[in-house]
Amino acid sequence: MRLSAMLLWVIPAAPLASAALCLAVKNVSVAKLSTLGTALLAFAASLAVASDVTRHVGGVLLPGWIGVNALAALILVLQSFVGLTAAAYSWGYIPHLAPGDPTRQRRYFLNLNLFQASLFIVPLLLQPVLTWVAVELTTVLSIFLVSFGNTREALEAAWKYAVITIMGATVAAFGIFLLLWGLTRHHVAVQTWSALIRTAPHMPAGVVELAFVLILIGFGAKVGLVPMHTWLPDAHSQAPTPVCALLSGVEVSTVLYVILRLWPVFTAVQGFSPQSWALVVGLVSVGTAAFLLLQVHDYKRLFAFSTVEHMGMLLLCLGLGPLGALACIYQLTTHGLTKSFAFYGSGSVLLATGTRTIGDVRGLLRSAPVAAGALFVGALAIAGAPPFAVFLSELTIFRAAATTQDYLVLALLLVFLAIAFLGILRRTGGMLFGQPTHGPARLPRSMAAAMMVGIVPVVVLGVYLPLPLYHLLGMAAATLR
Amino acid sequence: MAALASLNTVVGALFLLLTFLLMVSRQIQSVLRAFVGQSLLLVLSTVLLAILHHSAELAVVALITVAAKVIVIPGVLTRTLGQELRARREIESAVNVPVSLLLMLGLTVLAFFLAAPLLGPPAARAAVNLPIGLAALLIGVYTLAIRREAVAQVLSLMAIDNGVFFAGVAITTSSAIVEAAAGLEGVMVVLVVAILTRTIAQHLGSTEVSSLRQLGEGVPR
């Protein structure tokens, strides 16, 4: 067995081991150290797996059960990178959330590790039903992270998150059963992604169409597509900041991964165009989120709505031909890296000021320069300003729309993105200048370190795309065809 | 064999009836009883299909369903939410019962309408279960939207799940490991959501989740 295939075990086992340690040893420092150590290990293992996948080797650990393709490897790298920065950020951040309560802090790290493990499991599984179970698991294991604050607002956010996303997953399960029915009808016993893709052209169109609609609604609810997005700004803003980074940066993409994995199944059916669904639902999400962004009074919600906007954009890309597929994968990558950084910036501001309300914060550049800088760079980067990573990936989307001559889509997208850009920058810009409303504040060193690491890909990918990553993106995009 | 198939039709009709009851009952106790009854009918249909198609896999599914949905999940709910379940208050709903019943009838017709084109001659084994499962799904989602009470919402979620599996057992079977994973996961969902409900009840003094409306884009806080 190849080394990289063996490493597939290590990736989810690392956070699980750390979770066991959090349970066994009643010491917060041990919990922090093991979380950070195993996060580093999982990141290294994901990089090794991804590098092997780009060289067309390795990838399957247990045929028919566990294995990765290029898309899954890319998701693993994103998950483990954000997991690493989130672990480092939590180190200094969580003691401020639960001061003088080591038991609660330890419970946080336990839940964080379990959630991280459930995220890793999703791209590793080769059977859609098991992947569905893993997606449900990500919800179940993150509910208590969302409600961690135990305030009325946090409980409200956790409740909406639980009910809407669990309902969504159940609806999606119906869709997956319908697809498996297509397999049963052709006496295919293996229920893997590849079996589905092979059999799809022979399935009855009606079955696949109904399955597509149910899966789009069901998983769309968990991805945050309009009109099932209502829970997302609540959950993604009330959770502790490192959890927000994981939820907004990688969890939504992890669920979208399931739709992407099934995409070749949907497109294989004669006389059915999932592309037009993707264009319409995607544009509606981008547009709605752009206008809602203008009304936000809470800077963490601002970035949460930006997630709705980006998820809409990712779906829209699927309707834009082969270059669109590449744009989708590219944008998924840059969004995950940038959004997590933007949340780290907003969390630092929250720590420095103690308020989430945009209007209550002024003069941040003078009172807390590091937090202010991180917030503004995060806002600029996620809004799509050059020279950051999202700018380049959005350019690819525009090019894809121009190539397929969807000029109306392109025009609407440009208008919506411009509105979102202005909305994000106007809201955050006002917080930086003027008479400081809050006293000077210093950030814990671990948080500053997490942000230093987090900003590297945001800046580097804005000017240069390393060759191995370029290959990985290309191969991942090829799995969508 | 034909007798078994027609028995399955009766089970399907009862399943649909209990789904209606589950969704309009105003007392939490009776909603819970309807859920257990609905789960039992799901098991019965699975057993009938297992005999009809000589499927050992379906027999395993039936066993897992009994364990998870008839025994463990109601047990978990009673243990974690004992007080809330015994509370003798009426479940508030945004739409009144007659209107809801009418809408649910409409959703049932829609489900049969959606499922009909999928049911060719080779799909006879799914003819009863697929439309009824789809109807339970649609009705459940509708009820989830109009109920204002946390415990009732949890039970609606579980009823939707029953609907999905009612259709699922007729159209596909997976290996025992996969089925067991799905069953275990269902139990975990209920456990976590029940604990969250209890926390909400402790903090708010009630499980009226409709009173949770702090978050939004209204006035700046």
XYZ file of C-alpha atoms in Angstrom:
702
model
C 0.000 0.000 0.000
C 1.283 3.438 -0.871
C 2.342 5.878 1.792
C -0.141 8.573 0.792
C -3.020 6.087 0.940
C -1.952 5.188 4.464
C -1.913 8.893 5.274
C -5.649 9.041 4.553
C -6.186 7.358 7.912
C -4.013 9.905 9.668
C -6.041 12.929 8.575
C -9.275 12.203 10.520
C -7.474 10.177 13.194
C -5.347 13.166 14.235
C -8.217 15.354 15.521
C -9.926 12.271 16.983
C -6.797 11.444 18.984
C -6.649 15.032 20.152
C -10.341 14.846 21.165
C -9.614 11.721 23.208
C -6.749 13.552 24.904
C -9.033 16.513 25.690
C -11.388 14.052 27.414
C -8.729 12.094 29.249
C -6.409 14.809 30.517
C -8.100 17.503 32.587
C -5.745 20.307 31.622
C -6.472 23.152 29.203
C -2.856 23.578 28.116
C -2.686 19.926 27.075
C -5.930 20.364 25.113
C -4.553 23.449 23.323
C -1.219 21.826 22.577
C -2.701 18.575 21.272
C -5.223 20.468 19.119
C -2.482 22.552 17.528
C -0.094 19.605 17.164
C -2.616 17.306 15.521
C -3.856 20.145 13.290
C -0.282 20.555 12.046
C -0.007 16.802 11.494
C -3.288 16.680 9.548
C -2.159 19.612 7.389
C 1.129 17.920 6.561
C -0.662 14.669 5.734
C -3.189 16.474 3.485
C -0.362 18.185 1.596
C 1.349 14.834 1.071
C -1.890 13.252 -0.173
C -2.583 16.188 -2.486
C 0.910 16.142 -3.912
C 0.604 12.413 -4.650
C -2.808 12.872 -6.251
C -1.397 15.493 -8.632
C 1.205 12.942 -9.709
C -1.594 10.432 -10.386
C -0.579 8.054 -7.628
C -2.161 6.817 -4.450
C -5.603 7.970 -3.476
C -7.475 4.804 -2.565
C -7.140 3.205 0.838
C -10.062 0.798 0.847
C -11.593 0.224 -2.606
C -15.297 1.047 -2.623
C -15.115 2.720 0.794
C -12.266 5.164 1.407
C -10.261 7.133 -1.110
C -9.749 10.568 -2.633
C -9.752 12.163 -6.057
C -8.228 15.549 -6.903
C -11.296 17.480 -5.739
C -11.428 15.633 -2.412
C -7.689 16.194 -1.915
C -8.121 19.917 -2.526
C -10.961 20.059 0.023
C -8.761 18.228 2.543
C -5.959 20.752 2.087
C -8.352 23.672 2.607
C -9.955 22.054 5.656
C -6.661 21.262 7.285
C -5.156 24.693 6.575
C -8.116 26.544 8.090
C -8.176 23.943 10.875
C -4.559 24.774 11.656
C -5.076 28.528 11.818
C -8.313 28.028 13.782
C -6.476 25.891 16.344
C -3.799 28.560 16.767
C -6.379 31.355 16.944
C -8.447 29.462 19.527
C -5.387 29.209 21.773
C -5.521 32.880 22.693
C -9.176 33.586 21.876
C -11.084 30.996 23.892
C -9.691 31.994 27.336
C -11.368 35.381 26.701
C -14.708 33.728 25.908
C -14.794 31.559 29.018
C -12.520 33.352 31.475
C -11.657 31.363 34.590
C -13.574 28.294 33.441
C -11.027 25.692 32.309
C -13.683 22.961 32.054
C -15.665 24.918 29.483
C -12.481 25.792 27.588
C -11.530 22.136 27.487
C -15.015 21.246 26.252
C -14.580 23.781 23.465
C -11.372 22.131 22.281
C -13.023 18.701 22.499
C -15.921 19.863 20.303
C -13.583 21.664 17.910
C -11.560 18.484 17.353
C -14.667 16.352 16.832
C -16.060 18.883 14.347
C -12.744 18.980 12.501
C -12.692 15.178 12.286
C -16.232 15.075 10.869
C -15.218 17.635 8.227
C -12.226 15.506 7.200
C -14.391 12.393 6.866
C -16.709 13.905 4.208
C -14.234 14.009 1.294
C -12.663 10.670 2.264
C -15.717 8.485 1.681
C -16.488 6.886 -1.666
C -20.150 6.021 -1.041
C -22.740 8.804 -1.326
C -24.879 7.458 1.539
C -21.906 7.385 3.899
C -20.906 10.866 2.748
C -24.435 11.975 3.587
C -24.058 10.520 7.092
C -20.766 12.409 7.453
C -22.406 15.675 6.356
C -25.105 15.185 9.007
C -22.316 14.521 11.473
C -20.697 17.890 10.689
C -23.993 19.538 11.659
C -24.478 17.480 14.805
C -20.932 18.075 16.014
C -20.959 21.814 15.364
C -24.297 22.664 17.028
C -22.724 22.997 20.471
C -19.890 25.066 19.008
C -22.435 27.527 17.605
C -24.307 27.678 20.927
C -21.050 27.953 22.905
C -21.755 31.508 24.044
C -24.951 30.257 25.766
C -26.596 33.635 25.249
C -30.144 33.982 23.965
C -28.768 34.961 20.562
C -26.343 32.038 20.388
C -29.103 29.568 21.293
C -31.394 31.084 18.676
C -28.654 30.778 16.050
C -27.917 27.175 17.048
C -31.603 26.225 16.921
C -32.168 27.675 13.443
C -28.923 26.078 12.268
C -29.904 22.661 13.612
C -33.491 22.581 12.363
C -32.928 23.985 8.873
C -29.757 22.073 8.040
C -30.976 18.736 9.445
C -34.207 19.125 7.499
C -32.147 19.961 4.430
C -29.974 16.896 4.843
C -33.059 14.687 5.135
C -34.471 16.120 1.906
C -31.100 15.491 0.240
C -31.166 11.895 1.509
C -34.332 11.320 -0.526
C -32.468 12.553 -3.589
C -29.530 10.237 -2.930
C -31.889 7.253 -2.492
C -33.452 8.094 -5.864
C -30.008 8.061 -7.498
C -29.239 4.698 -5.873
C -32.572 3.474 -7.238
C -31.175 4.267 -10.674
C -28.285 1.920 -9.831
C -30.573 -0.835 -8.501
C -32.646 -0.711 -11.685
C -29.506 -1.544 -13.674
C -28.433 -4.205 -11.181
C -25.301 -2.306 -10.193
C -24.413 -3.476 -6.698
C -21.565 -1.047 -5.951
C -22.903 2.246 -4.632
C -19.920 4.541 -5.192
C -19.540 7.921 -6.884
C -17.880 6.317 -9.892
C -20.628 3.690 -10.245
C -23.195 6.496 -10.240
C -21.279 8.463 -12.872
C -20.912 5.375 -15.075
C -24.582 4.425 -14.818
C -26.035 7.943 -15.013
C -26.505 8.065 -18.818
C -28.746 4.983 -18.580
C -30.891 6.220 -15.713
C -34.445 7.465 -16.375
C -34.313 11.245 -16.766
C -37.256 11.794 -14.397
C -35.546 10.030 -11.518
C -32.328 12.022 -11.899
C -34.213 15.314 -12.292
C -36.228 14.802 -9.102
C -33.048 13.678 -7.319
C -31.245 16.808 -8.520
C -33.961 19.141 -7.265
C -34.125 17.413 -3.865
C -30.334 17.411 -3.484
C -30.042 21.046 -4.587
C -32.709 22.106 -2.072
C -31.432 19.818 0.683
C -27.717 20.453 0.547
C -28.391 23.980 -0.733
C -29.951 24.679 2.660
C -26.686 23.725 4.336
C -24.569 25.562 1.761
C -26.612 28.713 2.375
C -28.220 29.223 -1.025
C -31.094 31.739 -1.127
C -33.925 31.256 -0.049
C -32.686 28.615 2.437
C -29.912 30.898 3.692
C -31.758 32.481 6.644
C -29.919 30.516 9.340
C -26.450 31.167 7.920
C -25.794 34.767 8.949
C -27.025 33.892 12.458
C -24.931 30.773 12.983
C -21.866 32.113 11.182
C -21.828 35.250 13.288
C -22.827 33.980 16.740
C -20.325 31.128 16.936
C -16.885 31.801 18.468
C -14.644 33.365 15.799
C -12.408 30.337 15.020
C -15.593 28.291 14.538
C -16.994 30.996 12.227
C -13.798 30.695 10.196
C -14.274 26.943 9.879
C -18.026 27.152 9.175
C -17.828 29.940 6.609
C -14.445 29.060 5.188
C -14.669 25.315 4.729
C -17.858 23.723 6.057
C -20.098 25.233 3.377
C -17.574 24.281 0.686
C -17.427 20.769 2.119
C -21.185 20.402 1.624
C -20.962 21.982 -1.810
C -18.320 19.345 -2.557
C -21.066 16.701 -2.410
C -23.069 18.564 -5.084
C -19.886 18.980 -7.147
C -19.111 15.282 -6.829
C -22.583 14.466 -8.190
C -22.429 17.101 -10.915
C -21.275 14.693 -13.702
C -24.242 12.469 -12.782
C -26.702 15.306 -13.319
C -25.113 16.559 -16.537
C -25.015 13.059 -18.054
C -28.798 12.871 -18.436
C -30.197 13.614 -21.879
C -32.596 16.521 -22.182
C -31.946 17.926 -18.726
C -29.956 21.053 -18.089
C -28.799 21.437 -14.484
C -26.624 24.284 -15.817
C -29.592 26.615 -16.164
C -30.699 25.775 -12.610
C -27.182 26.592 -11.416
C -27.173 29.947 -13.225
C -30.563 31.018 -11.887
C -30.188 29.837 -8.281
C -26.611 31.136 -8.192
C -27.506 34.599 -9.500
C -30.464 34.902 -7.113
C -28.175 34.065 -4.187
C -25.487 36.545 -5.255
C -28.039 39.301 -5.853
C -29.995 38.784 -2.633
C -26.830 38.630 -0.546
C -25.436 41.784 -2.182
C -28.521 43.815 -1.273
C -28.771 42.326 2.230
C -25.118 43.252 2.794
C -26.119 46.911 2.582
C -28.454 46.641 5.584
C -26.169 44.837 7.998
C -25.346 46.445 11.341
C -23.072 43.693 12.660
C -19.627 43.294 11.113
C -19.514 39.521 11.644
C -22.866 39.178 9.859
C -21.347 41.225 7.045
C -18.848 38.461 6.335
C -21.517 35.796 6.809
C -23.662 37.379 4.083
C -20.586 37.538 1.924
C -20.450 33.733 2.287
C -23.997 33.461 0.888
C -22.850 35.659 -1.994
C -19.786 33.513 -2.700
C -21.693 30.231 -2.515
C -24.119 31.630 -5.086
C -21.140 32.512 -7.265
C -19.708 28.990 -6.978
C -22.997 27.457 -8.089
C -23.303 29.945 -10.925
C -19.867 28.903 -12.218
C -21.205 25.396 -12.813
C -23.448 26.802 -15.529
C -20.539 28.413 -17.393
C -18.908 25.551 -19.269
C -15.443 24.019 -18.823
C -13.726 27.287 -17.860
C -16.571 27.791 -15.377
C -15.676 24.514 -13.697
C -12.111 25.721 -13.213
C -13.383 29.087 -11.994
C -15.639 27.312 -9.490
C -12.788 25.277 -8.010
C -10.451 28.298 -8.020
C -13.037 30.524 -6.304
C -13.827 27.779 -3.774
C -10.152 27.718 -2.809
C -9.589 31.460 -2.582
C -12.888 32.001 -0.774
C -12.069 29.444 1.932
C -8.647 30.936 2.600
C -9.796 34.555 2.468
C -13.056 34.200 4.410
C -11.355 32.492 7.326
C -8.832 35.338 7.460
C -11.621 37.930 7.309
C -13.274 36.267 10.312
C -9.990 36.256 12.241
C -9.793 40.007 11.608
C -13.348 40.595 12.806
C -12.771 38.385 15.865
C -9.773 40.513 16.830
C -11.923 43.628 16.591
C -14.565 41.932 18.759
C -11.941 41.111 21.353
C -10.604 44.687 21.295
C -13.977 46.437 21.479
C -16.453 43.952 22.952
C -19.172 44.918 20.471
C -20.313 43.558 17.115
C -22.235 46.659 16.150
C -20.613 48.552 13.305
C -21.925 51.955 14.403
C -20.431 51.615 17.897
C -16.856 51.306 16.687
C -14.751 54.205 15.406
C -11.096 55.132 15.331
C -9.941 51.544 15.380
C -6.698 52.377 13.547
C -5.526 54.309 16.579
C -6.880 52.120 19.391
C -6.136 48.657 17.976
C -4.001 48.970 14.832
C -3.360 45.247 14.295
C -7.039 44.307 14.569
C -7.983 47.258 12.366
C -5.452 46.281 9.723
C -6.586 42.660 9.714
C -10.256 43.656 9.455
C -9.609 46.027 6.576
C -7.300 43.713 4.645
C -9.815 40.890 5.173
C -12.650 43.104 3.923
C -10.684 44.286 0.875
C -9.579 40.750 0.054
C -13.016 39.154 0.341
C -14.677 41.994 -1.565
C -12.396 41.130 -4.474
C -9.930 44.022 -4.570
C -6.542 43.478 -6.192
C -3.876 42.329 -5.380
C -5.584 39.599 -3.365
C -6.479 36.028 -4.308
C -10.253 36.487 -4.744
C -9.618 39.163 -7.391
C -7.880 36.669 -9.675
C -10.459 33.920 -9.190
C -13.313 36.337 -9.869
C -11.556 37.406 -13.063
C -11.621 33.747 -14.096
C -15.384 33.672 -13.517
C -15.837 36.753 -15.704
C -13.711 35.161 -18.403
C -15.781 31.976 -18.221
C -19.005 33.956 -18.613
C -17.520 35.816 -21.584
C -16.393 32.547 -23.193
C -19.865 30.998 -23.025
C -21.311 34.366 -24.138
C -23.606 34.635 -21.133
C -23.370 38.414 -21.232
C -26.529 39.025 -19.243
C -25.218 36.806 -16.456
C -21.889 38.606 -16.623
C -23.497 42.033 -16.448
C -25.732 41.123 -13.501
C -22.835 39.481 -11.693
C -20.691 42.590 -12.149
C -23.447 44.827 -10.804
C -24.061 42.580 -7.766
C -20.360 42.266 -7.008
C -19.928 46.015 -7.239
C -22.791 46.522 -4.778
C -21.297 43.952 -2.392
C -17.857 45.552 -2.772
C -19.149 48.994 -1.855
C -21.292 47.575 0.958
C -18.427 45.729 2.609
C -15.908 48.545 2.288
C -18.260 51.339 3.364
C -19.280 49.413 6.487
C -15.787 48.410 7.579
C -14.097 51.624 6.442
C -16.194 53.701 8.828
C -14.908 51.680 11.766
C -11.271 52.567 11.141
C -11.143 56.355 11.314
C -12.323 59.132 13.592
C -12.193 59.569 17.338
C -11.473 56.177 18.995
C -14.527 54.818 20.832
C -12.549 52.182 22.695
C -9.326 52.136 24.660
C -6.117 50.610 23.334
C -6.116 46.811 23.231
C -3.434 44.222 22.665
C -3.994 40.955 20.863
C -2.808 37.633 22.302
C 0.304 36.547 20.442
C -1.211 33.246 19.289
C -4.008 35.113 17.508
C -1.542 37.414 15.785
C 0.479 34.368 14.736
C -2.625 32.626 13.358
C -3.425 35.722 11.304
C 0.166 35.980 10.040
C -0.097 32.422 8.745
C -3.632 32.941 7.455
C -2.763 36.003 5.382
C 0.070 34.311 3.481
C -2.082 32.460 0.895
C -4.479 35.423 0.627
C -1.618 37.616 -0.555
C 0.555 35.072 -2.346
C -2.286 33.604 -4.424
C -3.154 37.155 -5.450
C 0.061 37.559 -7.389
C 1.187 34.045 -8.163
C -0.316 30.567 -8.502
C 2.220 27.838 -7.592
C 2.478 25.109 -10.229
C 1.448 22.157 -7.986
C -1.661 24.059 -6.874
C -2.423 24.957 -10.482
C -2.278 21.260 -11.378
C -4.481 20.307 -8.453
C -7.077 22.938 -9.413
C -7.059 21.771 -13.013
C -7.458 18.128 -12.060
C -10.221 18.950 -9.590
C -12.039 20.951 -12.261
C -11.717 17.988 -14.627
C -13.692 15.820 -12.178
C -16.721 18.059 -12.781
C -16.995 17.008 -16.415
C -47.445 -12.934 -2.419
C -50.278 -10.823 -3.757
C -51.737 -10.791 -0.263
C -48.451 -9.451 1.119
C -48.342 -6.755 -1.525
C -51.868 -5.613 -0.739
C -51.043 -5.728 2.966
C -48.166 -3.352 2.188
C -50.679 -1.039 0.522
C -52.745 -1.002 3.712
C -49.603 -0.276 5.735
C -48.823 2.580 3.362
C -52.298 4.061 3.806
C -52.014 3.829 7.599
C -48.535 5.412 7.418
C -49.960 8.378 5.533
C -52.855 8.644 7.993
C -50.520 8.673 10.991
C -48.344 11.276 9.276
C -51.401 13.538 9.025
C -52.238 12.884 12.677
C -48.648 13.553 13.749
C -48.662 16.871 11.970
C -51.962 18.234 13.288
C -52.026 16.912 16.888
C -52.057 19.704 19.447
C -50.692 17.660 22.383
C -47.011 16.731 22.509
C -47.768 13.321 24.020
C -50.007 12.361 21.127
C -47.445 13.638 18.609
C -44.869 11.351 20.226
C -47.282 8.392 20.140
C -48.048 9.073 16.485
C -44.319 9.126 15.768
C -43.776 5.750 17.414
C -46.756 4.353 15.483
C -45.400 5.769 12.239
C -42.009 4.191 12.947
C -43.688 0.827 13.627
C -45.494 1.013 10.287
C -42.152 1.816 8.614
C -40.753 -1.352 10.197
C -43.803 -3.370 9.120
C -43.491 -2.201 5.531
C -39.774 -3.032 5.561
C -40.498 -6.552 6.852
C -43.193 -7.090 4.191
C -40.824 -5.935 1.447
C -38.075 -8.156 2.877
C -40.351 -11.207 2.608
C -41.654 -10.193 -0.819
C -38.183 -9.811 -2.285
C -36.375 -12.410 -0.175
C -33.984 -9.704 0.931
C -31.810 -10.343 3.977
C -30.523 -6.773 3.755
C -34.029 -5.388 4.245
C -34.502 -7.629 7.284
C -31.371 -6.058 8.776
C -32.748 -2.610 7.963
C -35.972 -3.543 9.787
C -34.004 -4.605 12.864
C -31.952 -1.397 12.854
C -35.118 0.673 12.455
C -36.804 -1.039 15.401
C -33.757 -0.433 17.559
C -33.224 3.187 16.524
C -36.686 4.608 15.902
C -39.019 2.550 18.079
C -36.813 2.031 21.122
C -33.802 4.361 21.358
C -35.076 7.648 19.885
C -38.339 7.810 21.910
C -36.283 6.745 24.937
C -33.744 9.518 24.411
C -36.534 12.067 23.963
C -38.335 10.973 27.146
C -35.134 10.963 29.175
C -33.785 14.337 28.067
C -37.080 16.158 27.658
C -39.281 14.419 30.240
C -40.717 17.668 31.592
C -41.336 19.263 28.222
C -43.042 16.128 26.934
C -45.409 15.916 29.892
C -46.326 19.592 29.665
C -50.055 19.777 29.016
C -50.033 22.846 26.836
C -51.280 23.131 23.302
C -48.783 23.277 20.461
C -49.062 26.648 18.786
C -49.129 26.682 15.041
C -49.066 29.560 12.579
C -51.877 28.080 10.469
C -55.082 26.552 11.865
C -55.869 22.845 11.565
C -58.537 22.814 8.809
C -56.449 24.973 6.490
C -53.380 22.846 7.260
C -55.263 19.639 6.491
C -56.373 21.045 3.171
C -52.818 22.063 2.295
C -51.489 18.658 3.341
C -54.031 16.972 1.083
C -52.772 19.159 -1.722
C -49.173 18.170 -0.936
C -50.158 14.476 -0.993
C -51.721 14.887 -4.429
C -48.562 16.699 -5.546
C -46.408 13.820 -4.265
C -48.403 11.238 -6.231
C -48.272 13.529 -9.262
C -44.458 13.847 -8.989
C -43.901 10.139 -8.391
C -46.257 8.809 -11.082
C -43.975 9.324 -14.102
C -41.114 7.558 -12.292
C -43.083 4.375 -11.705
C -42.718 2.290 -14.835
C -43.597 -1.436 -14.900
C -40.190 -2.573 -13.503
C -40.710 -0.274 -10.531
C -43.798 -1.999 -9.160
C -42.195 -2.645 -5.795
C -41.949 1.083 -5.235
C -45.488 1.902 -6.389
C -46.877 2.289 -2.865
C -43.879 3.457 -0.891
C -42.343 6.088 -3.160
C -45.304 8.507 -3.426
C -46.272 8.034 0.225
C -42.709 8.636 1.397
C -42.532 11.761 -0.760
C -45.883 12.929 0.635
C -44.627 12.465 4.209
C -41.520 14.477 3.302
C -43.511 17.389 1.859
C -46.041 17.381 4.711
C -43.238 17.244 7.262
C -41.359 20.191 5.779
C -44.592 22.196 5.730
C -45.331 21.365 9.376
C -41.799 22.235 10.411
C -42.318 25.673 8.968
C -45.593 26.394 10.809
C -44.980 24.823 14.244
C -43.775 27.163 16.952
C -42.756 24.633 19.546
C -39.275 23.088 19.774
C -40.292 19.547 20.758
C -42.941 19.431 18.044
C -40.360 20.610 15.513
C -37.945 17.853 16.547
C -40.671 15.244 16.087
C -41.564 16.715 12.693
C -37.907 16.362 11.701
C -37.984 12.706 12.728
C -41.233 12.144 10.846
C -39.658 13.565 7.669
C -36.829 11.107 8.206
C -39.363 8.264 8.471
C -40.933 9.384 5.216
C -37.576 9.354 3.429
C -36.812 5.860 4.694
C -40.344 4.654 3.887
C -39.571 5.441 0.259
C -35.934 4.405 0.607
C -36.543 0.806 1.692
C -38.683 0.204 -1.382
C -36.229 1.527 -3.942
C -32.751 0.673 -2.678
C -30.806 -1.145 -0.018
C -27.265 -0.560 1.129
C -24.899 -2.793 3.018
C -25.548 -3.415 6.717
C -22.616 -1.183 7.743
C -24.053 1.772 5.856
C -27.538 1.195 7.309
C -26.145 0.911 10.828
C -24.171 4.135 10.347
C -27.344 5.917 9.228
C -29.300 4.544 12.207
C -26.634 5.523 14.722
C -26.407 8.932 13.194
C -30.178 9.405 13.531
C -29.885 8.674 17.236
C -27.060 11.218 17.562
C -29.118 13.884 15.818
C -31.991 13.382 18.251
C -29.697 13.364 21.270
C -27.951 16.604 20.311
C -31.134 18.421 19.303
C -32.899 17.234 22.483
C -30.052 18.567 24.640
C -30.184 21.865 22.754
C -33.955 22.005 23.340
C -33.443 21.433 27.044
C -30.837 24.210 27.175
C -33.254 26.550 25.418
C -36.011 25.578 27.877
C -33.690 26.336 30.815
C -32.618 29.710 29.436
C -35.970 30.898 28.115
C -38.300 29.164 30.513
C -40.206 27.648 27.588
C -39.686 25.822 24.324
C -41.582 28.402 22.286
C -38.883 28.760 19.672
C -40.989 31.277 17.774
C -40.086 33.787 20.499
C -36.467 33.525 19.368
C -36.234 36.472 17.046
C -33.367 38.592 18.287
C -31.192 38.127 15.254
C -31.801 39.923 12.006
C -31.247 43.108 10.101
C -33.791 45.230 12.001
C -32.721 48.115 14.187
C -29.061 48.299 15.203
C -28.582 46.744 18.601
